[in-house]
Amino acid sequence: MDFKNLNRFRLTVLALPFILVLLLGACSNETNSPSESTDQHNSPDVSDQTVENTSGGELKLALSGGGQALAPASELRTVNDLIISGTTLEKLGKYDGEGKMQPLLAKDWEENPEDLTITFELNQGIQFHDGTDFNAEAVKWNIDEFLASGRAELNGIQDVEILGDYTVQVQLDEWNSSMLNNICHFVSITSPSAYEENGKDWVKDNPVGTGPFKFVSWTKDESVVFEKNTNYWQEGKPYLDGVTFNFMADATTATSSLQVGEIHGFVGAPALSAKEMSEVEELKVETLTTGLGSLGKGIIGDSANPQSPFADPLVRGALSYAVDRDAIVEILYYGHAIATNQWGVPGSPTFNDDLDTTYDPEKAKELLKEAGYPNGFKTTFTTNNNDADVSLATAIQGYLSEVGIDVELNTVDNAFFRELTTSANNQPWDGLVLYNHRGDFDLGTYMPRNFSSQATTYGHHLTEVEEIVTLFNEVKGAKDSNELADISKDIQRLVAVDHALATFILVEGLPFISHESVLDTGINFGHGSEWTPENAKISSK
């Protein structure tokens, strides 16, 4: 399928905003202690505008949907939850533009694989918005609360010990190379006093953190309002007087509001909106390039079904050569996504550059012939019924048709799709299904959830490969970044090529559209669910 054929999908592609429903996180693969400098590493290069030209003002941002909760950390499950709450709640660390974790509330940390410990030294002199102190006791309380919730991201923590007023040590039951970043990313620090005095339900709607802005109000399905924290611990910040998030489910409403100046930015905009607004004077578009916090798209066959053509790795391998990823990104996503043939995006530390599955329909046909399907076969392809996924599935359908695979699309609602792909469901899908996966490059934390007997989604109807499962355990136990990268690249080869358990196509770019006057938000700088409200400015020039 060439670009001309793909053009027919332009009118429908990405008409609805992308709403990520899973808590997205990731792990960098750096095990060295970070620099103690907080300001330099927690945000992108700040603008050279003078403070006089940028101080004050209320930043108004649009989101495609509302939040579900604003605190505590265990309740933050969507990208919107994390972006909104990140205005007032802070974490021990934050991702930089290279996907590496850098200190924020923590001043420093030390990982000790031999002793199975991670020790955090905390910044001092910080208070929560209710006037109580941020200290080791507060950090322990927040980690313990997260563990008690049953969330899986911190599984493997044996104990949290206070070594001093501003020193916390986490004891693991076995070494996990992802744990430092999981703690820093997932545990947004909430005031223990606010929780204990008012209860969890109150805190969910009334977050109390250490951040640059204090919570003011939340009008469900309409807006969340924050005001400047005049006692913020980073001297001279924040620059803004306040931040308001407006919920606008309709992308046209959001872009119209942008153009008339009712809002300053649109977070997580559809690719079509980003394409259109990039042509508007005084507006700019910033796209996530790390993949962190975003959603990957691909296809998966029912390989565990011995009667299915997709039980044959040759057939599964043919899929990867049959789809033109670059064309899909360019035409359907208007360049606001990243083509990939494996988990994560090119340039990430776990990406295997040696895997070559360049678009080659003749190669796909050869593999199908070798598998015993010289004339192809018929199959079903189940996808979510939102416009973006249907457009993607339709494009894939066209590509597969060119190599002889006759695909019938089966569109279902989101509830049924989630049930179909959840491991608790014993009813397998038939043929192909759209593959939604995390765009993060942390294989040890997330890949087992799809490709092992412990899978929570998809894996219950996939062939389980013992060698891959073994490497999942090894990558978690990696003692340094080089070992982690080497093991990860072996996993990528086994999953994407040797066994072709999934066909990876792209990672979404989560476009952020804003006025040129909006500076230093940090949106789409490192992680798709993080930003730097303390640095954000509105230029008067």
Coordinates of C-alpha atoms in Angstrom, one line a residue:
M1 CA 0.0 0.0 0.0
D2 CA 1.5 3.3 -1.1
F3 CA 0.9 6.8 0.2
K4 CA -1.8 7.5 -2.4
N5 CA -3.8 4.5 -1.1
L6 CA -3.3 5.6 2.4
N7 CA -4.7 9.1 1.7
R8 CA -8.2 7.8 1.8
F9 CA -7.8 7.4 5.6
R10 CA -7.0 11.1 6.2
L11 CA -10.5 12.2 6.8
T12 CA -11.1 9.8 9.7
V13 CA -7.7 9.2 11.3
L14 CA -7.3 10.4 14.8
A15 CA -10.5 12.4 14.9
L16 CA -10.8 11.7 18.7
P17 CA -8.2 12.6 21.3
F18 CA -5.9 9.8 22.5
I19 CA -7.0 8.9 26.1
L20 CA -4.5 6.5 27.8
V21 CA -6.3 4.5 30.4
L22 CA -3.3 2.7 32.0
L23 CA -0.8 4.2 34.4
L24 CA 2.3 4.5 32.2
G25 CA 5.6 4.5 33.6
A26 CA 9.1 3.5 32.6
C27 CA 12.5 2.9 33.8
S28 CA 15.7 4.3 32.6
N29 CA 18.7 2.0 32.8
E30 CA 21.1 4.2 34.7
T31 CA 22.5 2.8 38.0
N32 CA 25.0 5.5 38.8
S33 CA 24.2 8.0 41.5
P34 CA 22.9 11.3 40.1
S35 CA 24.2 14.8 40.5
E36 CA 23.0 16.7 43.5
S37 CA 22.0 19.6 41.3
T38 CA 18.3 19.6 41.1
D39 CA 17.5 22.6 38.9
Q40 CA 19.8 21.7 36.0
H41 CA 18.5 18.1 35.4
N42 CA 14.8 18.2 36.2
S43 CA 13.8 20.2 33.2
P44 CA 14.7 21.1 29.7
D45 CA 16.9 24.1 29.0
V46 CA 14.9 27.1 30.2
S47 CA 14.2 30.0 28.0
D48 CA 16.4 33.1 28.0
Q49 CA 13.4 35.4 28.5
T50 CA 13.9 37.6 31.6
V51 CA 11.8 37.0 34.6
E52 CA 10.3 40.5 34.2
N53 CA 8.9 39.5 30.8
T54 CA 7.5 36.2 31.9
S55 CA 6.4 36.4 35.6
G56 CA 2.8 36.1 36.5
G57 CA -0.3 35.1 34.7
E58 CA -2.5 32.0 34.8
L59 CA -1.7 29.2 32.4
K60 CA -4.8 27.6 31.0
L61 CA -4.4 24.1 29.5
A62 CA -6.9 21.8 27.8
L63 CA -7.1 18.1 28.3
S64 CA -9.3 15.7 26.3
G65 CA -10.7 14.2 29.5
G66 CA -11.0 14.7 33.2
G67 CA -9.0 13.1 35.9
Q68 CA -10.1 10.2 38.1
A69 CA -8.1 11.1 41.2
L70 CA -5.5 13.6 42.2
A71 CA -4.0 11.7 45.2
P72 CA -2.6 9.6 46.7
A73 CA 0.0 7.9 44.4
S74 CA -1.8 4.6 44.5
E75 CA -4.9 6.1 42.9
L76 CA -3.1 7.9 40.0
R77 CA -3.7 5.6 37.1
T78 CA -4.1 7.7 33.9
V79 CA -1.9 10.1 32.1
N80 CA -4.4 12.9 32.9
D81 CA -4.3 12.0 36.6
L82 CA -0.5 12.3 36.6
I83 CA -0.3 15.5 34.6
I84 CA -2.9 17.3 36.7
S85 CA -1.6 16.0 40.1
G86 CA 2.0 16.8 39.0
T87 CA 1.1 20.5 39.3
T88 CA 0.9 20.1 43.1
L89 CA 2.4 16.7 44.0
E90 CA 6.1 16.1 43.5
K91 CA 8.2 12.9 43.4
L92 CA 11.7 11.9 44.6
G93 CA 12.9 12.1 41.0
K94 CA 11.8 13.0 37.5
Y95 CA 12.8 11.9 34.0
D96 CA 15.1 14.1 31.9
G97 CA 15.1 14.4 28.1
E98 CA 17.2 11.3 27.7
G99 CA 14.9 9.1 29.8
K100 CA 17.2 9.1 32.8
M101 CA 15.9 9.6 36.3
Q102 CA 17.2 12.8 38.0
P103 CA 16.7 14.0 41.6
L104 CA 13.8 16.2 42.7
L105 CA 12.6 15.8 46.3
A106 CA 15.5 13.5 46.7
K107 CA 19.0 15.1 46.8
D108 CA 20.8 11.9 46.0
W109 CA 20.5 8.2 46.0
E110 CA 22.6 5.1 46.1
E111 CA 21.8 1.6 44.7
N112 CA 23.6 -1.4 46.2
P113 CA 22.8 -4.6 44.3
E114 CA 24.9 -6.7 46.7
D115 CA 22.9 -5.6 49.8
L116 CA 19.7 -5.3 47.8
T117 CA 19.1 -1.8 49.0
I118 CA 18.3 1.7 47.6
T119 CA 19.1 4.6 49.9
F120 CA 17.6 8.0 49.4
E121 CA 19.1 11.3 50.8
L122 CA 16.3 13.9 50.9
N123 CA 16.3 17.6 50.4
Q124 CA 15.7 19.5 53.6
G125 CA 13.6 22.5 54.5
I126 CA 10.6 21.5 52.4
Q127 CA 7.0 21.7 53.7
F128 CA 3.7 20.3 52.5
H129 CA 1.0 22.8 51.7
D130 CA -0.6 22.1 55.0
G131 CA 2.6 23.3 56.8
T132 CA 3.8 19.8 57.8
D133 CA 7.4 18.7 57.1
F134 CA 8.6 16.7 54.2
N135 CA 11.0 14.2 55.6
A136 CA 12.0 10.5 55.7
E137 CA 8.9 9.6 57.7
A138 CA 6.7 11.1 55.0
V139 CA 8.5 9.2 52.2
K140 CA 8.2 5.9 54.1
W141 CA 4.5 6.6 54.7
N142 CA 3.9 7.2 51.0
I143 CA 5.8 4.1 49.8
D144 CA 4.0 2.0 52.4
E145 CA 0.6 3.3 51.3
F146 CA 1.4 2.4 47.7
L147 CA 2.5 -1.1 48.7
A148 CA -0.7 -1.6 50.8
S149 CA -2.8 -0.7 47.8
G150 CA -1.7 -3.9 46.0
R151 CA -0.3 -2.0 43.0
A152 CA 2.3 -4.2 41.2
E153 CA 4.8 -1.5 40.3
L154 CA 6.7 -1.8 43.6
N155 CA 6.5 -5.6 44.1
G156 CA 9.7 -6.9 45.6
I157 CA 10.1 -4.2 48.3
Q158 CA 10.6 -6.1 51.6
D159 CA 10.9 -3.1 53.9
V160 CA 11.3 0.7 54.1
E161 CA 13.5 1.9 56.9
I162 CA 14.2 5.4 58.3
L163 CA 17.9 5.8 58.8
G164 CA 17.7 9.5 59.8
D165 CA 15.4 12.5 59.5
Y166 CA 16.2 12.8 55.8
T167 CA 17.5 9.3 54.9
V168 CA 15.3 6.4 53.8
Q169 CA 16.5 3.0 52.8
V170 CA 14.4 0.5 50.7
Q171 CA 15.2 -3.2 51.2
L172 CA 14.4 -5.5 48.3
D173 CA 13.8 -9.2 48.5
E174 CA 15.9 -9.6 45.3
W175 CA 17.6 -7.1 43.1
N176 CA 15.4 -5.3 40.6
S177 CA 17.1 -2.9 38.1
S178 CA 13.8 -1.1 37.6
M179 CA 13.0 -0.4 41.2
L180 CA 14.7 3.0 41.6
N181 CA 12.9 4.5 38.7
N182 CA 9.6 2.8 39.7
I183 CA 9.8 4.4 43.1
C184 CA 10.7 7.8 41.8
H185 CA 8.1 7.8 39.0
F186 CA 5.1 6.1 40.6
V187 CA 5.2 7.5 44.2
S188 CA 3.9 11.1 44.0
I189 CA 4.4 12.4 47.5
T190 CA 1.2 13.3 49.5
S191 CA 1.0 14.9 53.0
P192 CA 0.5 12.0 55.4
S193 CA -1.2 14.3 57.9
A194 CA -3.8 15.4 55.3
Y195 CA -4.6 11.8 54.5
E196 CA -4.8 10.7 58.1
E197 CA -6.9 13.7 59.3
N198 CA -9.3 13.8 56.3
G199 CA -9.3 10.3 54.9
K200 CA -8.5 8.8 51.5
D201 CA -11.6 9.9 49.7
W202 CA -11.0 13.5 50.7
V203 CA -7.4 13.4 49.6
K204 CA -8.4 11.9 46.2
D205 CA -10.3 15.2 45.5
N206 CA -8.1 17.5 47.5
P207 CA -4.4 16.8 46.9
V208 CA -1.8 18.2 49.4
G209 CA 1.8 18.1 48.2
T210 CA 5.0 20.0 48.2
G211 CA 4.7 21.4 44.6
P212 CA 4.9 24.8 43.1
F213 CA 1.1 25.2 43.0
K214 CA -1.6 24.6 45.7
F215 CA -4.9 23.0 44.9
V216 CA -7.9 25.3 44.8
S217 CA -10.9 23.5 43.3
W218 CA -12.0 20.6 41.1
T219 CA -15.2 20.9 39.2
K220 CA -15.8 17.4 37.8
D221 CA -15.9 17.1 34.1
E222 CA -15.0 20.8 33.8
S223 CA -11.8 22.0 35.3
V224 CA -9.1 21.8 38.1
V225 CA -7.7 25.1 39.4
F226 CA -4.3 25.7 41.2
E227 CA -2.8 28.8 42.7
K228 CA 0.8 29.8 43.3
N229 CA 2.6 28.3 46.3
T230 CA 4.4 31.4 47.7
N231 CA 6.4 29.2 50.0
Y232 CA 7.7 26.9 47.3
W233 CA 11.1 25.4 48.2
Q234 CA 12.8 26.2 44.9
E235 CA 13.8 29.8 45.3
G236 CA 12.2 32.3 43.0
K237 CA 9.7 29.8 41.6
P238 CA 7.1 29.3 40.3
Y239 CA 6.8 32.1 37.8
L240 CA 3.1 31.8 37.1
D241 CA 0.3 32.9 39.4
G242 CA -1.8 29.9 38.7
V243 CA -2.7 26.9 36.5
T244 CA -6.1 25.8 35.3
F245 CA -6.9 22.6 33.4
N246 CA -10.0 22.7 31.3
F247 CA -11.6 19.4 30.2
M248 CA -12.5 19.5 26.5
A249 CA -13.5 16.1 25.0
D250 CA -14.1 17.7 21.6
A251 CA -10.8 18.4 19.8
T252 CA -12.4 21.1 17.6
T253 CA -13.6 23.0 20.7
A254 CA -10.1 22.9 22.2
T255 CA -8.4 24.1 19.0
S256 CA -10.9 26.8 18.5
S257 CA -10.3 28.0 22.1
L258 CA -6.6 28.0 21.4
Q259 CA -7.0 30.2 18.3
V260 CA -9.1 32.8 20.1
G261 CA -6.8 32.8 23.2
E262 CA -9.2 31.3 25.7
I263 CA -6.6 28.7 26.5
H264 CA -2.8 28.6 26.1
G265 CA -2.3 24.9 25.3
F266 CA -3.9 21.6 24.4
V267 CA -2.2 18.5 26.0
G268 CA -2.4 15.2 24.3
A269 CA -4.0 16.5 21.2
P270 CA -5.0 14.3 18.3
A271 CA -2.4 14.1 15.5
L272 CA -4.9 15.6 13.0
S273 CA -5.4 18.6 15.3
A274 CA -1.6 19.0 15.7
K275 CA -1.2 18.9 11.9
E276 CA -3.8 21.6 11.4
M277 CA -2.6 23.8 14.2
S278 CA 1.0 23.6 13.1
E279 CA 0.0 25.7 10.2
V280 CA -1.5 28.5 12.4
E281 CA 0.7 31.5 13.1
E282 CA 1.8 31.9 16.7
L283 CA 1.0 28.3 17.6
K284 CA 3.6 25.5 18.0
V285 CA 3.5 21.7 18.4
E286 CA 5.8 19.7 20.6
T287 CA 5.8 15.9 20.2
L288 CA 7.2 13.3 22.7
T289 CA 10.2 11.6 21.3
T290 CA 11.3 9.3 24.2
G291 CA 8.2 7.1 24.1
L292 CA 8.0 7.3 27.9
G293 CA 4.5 7.5 29.2
S294 CA 3.0 7.0 25.7
L295 CA 1.1 4.1 24.0
G296 CA 2.5 1.7 21.5
K297 CA 0.4 0.2 18.7
G298 CA 0.8 -3.1 16.9
I299 CA -0.9 -6.4 16.1
I300 CA -0.9 -9.8 17.8
G301 CA -2.1 -13.2 16.5
D302 CA -3.6 -16.0 18.5
S303 CA -0.4 -18.0 18.5
A304 CA -1.4 -20.4 21.3
N305 CA -4.2 -21.8 19.1
P306 CA -2.8 -24.8 17.3
Q307 CA -5.4 -24.5 14.6
S308 CA -4.6 -20.8 13.8
P309 CA -2.2 -19.8 11.0
F310 CA -0.6 -17.6 13.6
A311 CA 0.6 -20.6 15.5
D312 CA 3.4 -20.7 12.9
P313 CA 6.3 -18.2 13.6
L314 CA 6.8 -17.9 9.8
V315 CA 3.3 -16.5 9.4
R316 CA 3.8 -14.2 12.4
G317 CA 7.1 -13.0 11.0
A318 CA 5.5 -12.2 7.6
L319 CA 3.3 -9.7 9.3
S320 CA 6.3 -7.5 10.3
Y321 CA 7.5 -7.3 6.7
A322 CA 4.0 -6.7 5.4
V323 CA 3.3 -3.3 7.1
D324 CA 4.9 0.0 6.1
R325 CA 5.3 1.6 9.5
D326 CA 6.9 4.8 8.1
A327 CA 4.0 5.4 5.8
I328 CA 1.4 4.9 8.5
V329 CA 3.2 7.4 10.8
E330 CA 3.5 9.9 8.0
I331 CA 0.0 9.6 6.6
L332 CA -2.2 8.5 9.5
Y333 CA -0.4 10.3 12.3
Y334 CA 1.0 13.3 10.3
G335 CA 4.4 12.6 11.7
H336 CA 3.3 12.8 15.3
A337 CA 4.3 9.3 16.2
I338 CA 7.4 7.2 16.1
A339 CA 7.7 4.1 13.8
T340 CA 9.2 1.1 15.6
N341 CA 9.7 -2.6 15.0
Q342 CA 10.1 -3.5 18.6
W343 CA 9.2 -2.5 22.1
G344 CA 10.1 1.2 22.7
V345 CA 11.5 3.7 20.2
P346 CA 14.8 4.0 18.3
G347 CA 17.5 5.5 20.4
S348 CA 16.3 4.1 23.7
P349 CA 18.9 2.1 25.7
T350 CA 17.0 -1.2 25.2
F351 CA 16.5 -0.8 21.5
N352 CA 18.1 -3.4 19.3
D353 CA 19.4 -1.6 16.1
D354 CA 20.3 -4.9 14.5
L355 CA 16.7 -6.0 14.0
D356 CA 15.8 -5.3 10.3
T357 CA 12.1 -5.8 9.4
T358 CA 12.0 -3.1 6.8
Y359 CA 8.8 -3.0 4.8
D360 CA 9.2 -5.8 2.2
P361 CA 5.9 -7.3 0.9
E362 CA 7.8 -9.8 -1.3
K363 CA 9.6 -11.1 1.8
A364 CA 6.3 -11.4 3.5
K365 CA 4.9 -13.5 0.6
E366 CA 8.0 -15.7 0.7
L367 CA 7.5 -16.4 4.4
L368 CA 3.8 -17.2 3.9
K369 CA 4.7 -19.6 1.0
E370 CA 7.3 -21.3 3.2
A371 CA 4.7 -21.7 5.9
G372 CA 2.3 -23.4 3.5
Y373 CA 0.2 -20.5 2.5
P374 CA 1.2 -19.6 -1.1
N375 CA -2.2 -18.1 -1.7
G376 CA -2.6 -16.5 1.7
F377 CA -5.6 -17.1 4.0
K378 CA -8.6 -15.5 5.6
T379 CA -8.6 -14.2 9.1
T380 CA -10.4 -11.8 11.5
F381 CA -8.9 -8.6 13.0
T382 CA -10.5 -7.3 16.1
T383 CA -10.0 -3.7 17.1
N384 CA -11.4 -1.0 19.4
N385 CA -14.1 1.0 17.7
N386 CA -12.7 4.4 18.2
D387 CA -11.9 6.3 15.0
A388 CA -8.1 6.3 15.5
D389 CA -7.9 2.6 16.0
V390 CA -10.3 1.8 13.2
S391 CA -8.3 3.9 10.8
L392 CA -5.1 2.2 11.8
A393 CA -6.7 -1.3 11.5
T394 CA -8.1 -0.4 8.1
A395 CA -4.6 0.6 6.9
I396 CA -3.2 -2.7 8.3
Q397 CA -6.0 -4.5 6.6
G398 CA -4.9 -3.0 3.2
Y399 CA -1.3 -3.9 3.7
L400 CA -2.1 -7.5 4.7
S401 CA -4.4 -7.8 1.6
E402 CA -1.4 -7.0 -0.6
V403 CA 0.5 -10.1 0.6
G404 CA -2.5 -12.4 0.4
I405 CA -4.0 -12.2 3.9
D406 CA -7.8 -11.5 3.5
V407 CA -8.7 -9.6 6.7
E408 CA -12.3 -9.1 8.0
L409 CA -12.4 -6.2 10.5
N410 CA -14.3 -6.8 13.7
T411 CA -14.9 -3.5 15.6
V412 CA -16.0 -3.8 19.3
D413 CA -16.5 -1.3 22.1
N414 CA -13.8 -0.6 24.6
A415 CA -15.3 -2.6 27.4
F416 CA -15.5 -5.8 25.3
F417 CA -12.1 -5.2 23.8
R418 CA -10.5 -4.9 27.3
E419 CA -12.4 -8.1 28.4
L420 CA -11.2 -9.9 25.3
T421 CA -7.5 -9.1 25.8
T422 CA -7.5 -9.6 29.6
S423 CA -5.9 -12.7 31.0
A424 CA -8.9 -13.4 33.3
N425 CA -10.9 -14.0 30.2
N426 CA -10.7 -17.7 29.0
Q427 CA -12.4 -17.0 25.7
P428 CA -9.6 -16.4 23.1
W429 CA -9.9 -13.9 20.3
D430 CA -10.0 -15.3 16.8
G431 CA -7.1 -14.4 14.4
L432 CA -5.5 -11.0 14.9
V433 CA -6.2 -8.3 17.6
L434 CA -4.9 -4.7 17.9
Y435 CA -2.0 -4.6 20.3
N436 CA -1.9 -1.7 22.8
H437 CA 1.3 -1.6 24.8
R438 CA 3.4 0.8 26.7
G439 CA 5.9 2.9 24.8
D440 CA 8.4 2.8 27.6
F441 CA 11.7 1.0 27.1
D442 CA 11.7 -0.8 30.5
L443 CA 11.3 -4.4 29.4
G444 CA 11.7 -6.1 32.8
T445 CA 8.7 -4.3 34.3
Y446 CA 6.2 -4.4 31.5
M447 CA 6.9 -7.0 28.9
P448 CA 6.1 -9.9 31.3
R449 CA 2.6 -8.6 31.5
N450 CA 2.1 -9.5 27.9
F451 CA 4.5 -12.4 27.2
S452 CA 4.6 -14.7 30.1
S453 CA 2.4 -17.0 32.2
Q454 CA 2.0 -14.0 34.6
A455 CA 0.5 -11.9 31.8
T456 CA -2.3 -9.6 32.7
T457 CA -3.2 -8.8 29.0
Y458 CA -2.8 -10.6 25.7
G459 CA -0.4 -13.3 27.0
H460 CA -3.0 -15.8 27.9
H461 CA -3.5 -16.6 24.1
L462 CA 0.1 -16.4 23.0
T463 CA 2.8 -19.0 22.7
E464 CA 5.0 -18.8 25.8
V465 CA 8.7 -19.0 25.2
E466 CA 10.7 -20.3 28.1
E467 CA 13.9 -18.6 27.0
I468 CA 12.1 -15.2 27.0
V469 CA 10.7 -15.7 30.5
T470 CA 14.2 -16.6 31.7
L471 CA 15.6 -13.4 30.3
F472 CA 12.8 -11.4 31.9
N473 CA 14.2 -12.5 35.3
E474 CA 17.7 -11.8 34.2
V475 CA 17.0 -8.3 33.0
K476 CA 15.4 -7.4 36.4
G477 CA 18.6 -8.7 38.1
A478 CA 21.0 -6.7 35.9
K479 CA 23.7 -5.0 38.0
D480 CA 24.6 -2.2 35.6
S481 CA 23.3 -0.4 32.6
N482 CA 25.5 -2.4 30.1
E483 CA 24.3 -5.7 31.3
L484 CA 20.7 -4.5 31.3
A485 CA 21.0 -3.2 27.7
D486 CA 22.6 -6.5 26.5
I487 CA 19.9 -8.7 27.9
S488 CA 17.1 -6.3 26.8
K489 CA 18.4 -6.5 23.2
D490 CA 18.3 -10.3 23.3
I491 CA 14.7 -10.1 24.5
Q492 CA 13.8 -7.7 21.7
R493 CA 15.2 -10.1 19.1
L494 CA 13.4 -13.1 20.5
V495 CA 10.0 -11.3 20.9
A496 CA 10.0 -9.3 17.7
V497 CA 11.9 -11.4 15.2
D498 CA 12.8 -15.0 16.2
H499 CA 9.4 -15.8 17.6
A500 CA 7.6 -12.8 16.2
L501 CA 5.1 -12.9 19.1
A502 CA 3.9 -9.4 18.2
T503 CA 4.2 -7.0 15.3
F504 CA 5.2 -3.6 16.7
I505 CA 4.2 -0.6 14.5
L506 CA 4.5 2.7 16.3
V507 CA 4.5 4.7 19.5
E508 CA 2.2 7.7 19.7
G509 CA 3.7 11.2 20.1
L510 CA 1.1 12.8 22.4
P511 CA 1.2 16.2 20.6
F512 CA 1.2 19.4 22.8
I513 CA -0.2 22.4 20.9
S514 CA 0.5 25.8 22.5
H515 CA 0.9 29.5 21.9
E516 CA 4.4 30.7 21.2
S517 CA 4.2 32.7 24.4
V518 CA 4.1 29.5 26.5
L519 CA 7.6 28.6 27.7
D520 CA 9.4 25.9 29.6
T521 CA 6.5 23.7 30.6
G522 CA 8.6 20.6 30.2
I523 CA 5.6 18.9 28.5
N524 CA 6.8 16.1 26.2
F525 CA 10.4 16.7 27.3
G526 CA 11.1 13.4 29.0
H527 CA 8.0 11.5 30.2
G528 CA 4.6 11.9 28.7
S529 CA 2.9 12.2 32.0
E530 CA 5.3 14.6 33.6
W531 CA 5.9 18.4 33.3
T532 CA 7.7 21.2 35.0
P533 CA 5.1 23.7 36.3
E534 CA 7.7 25.4 38.5
N535 CA 9.5 26.5 35.3
A536 CA 6.5 27.3 33.1
K537 CA 6.1 30.9 31.9
I538 CA 3.9 33.1 29.7
S539 CA 6.0 35.6 27.8
S540 CA 4.7 39.1 27.5
K541 CA 6.6 39.6 24.3

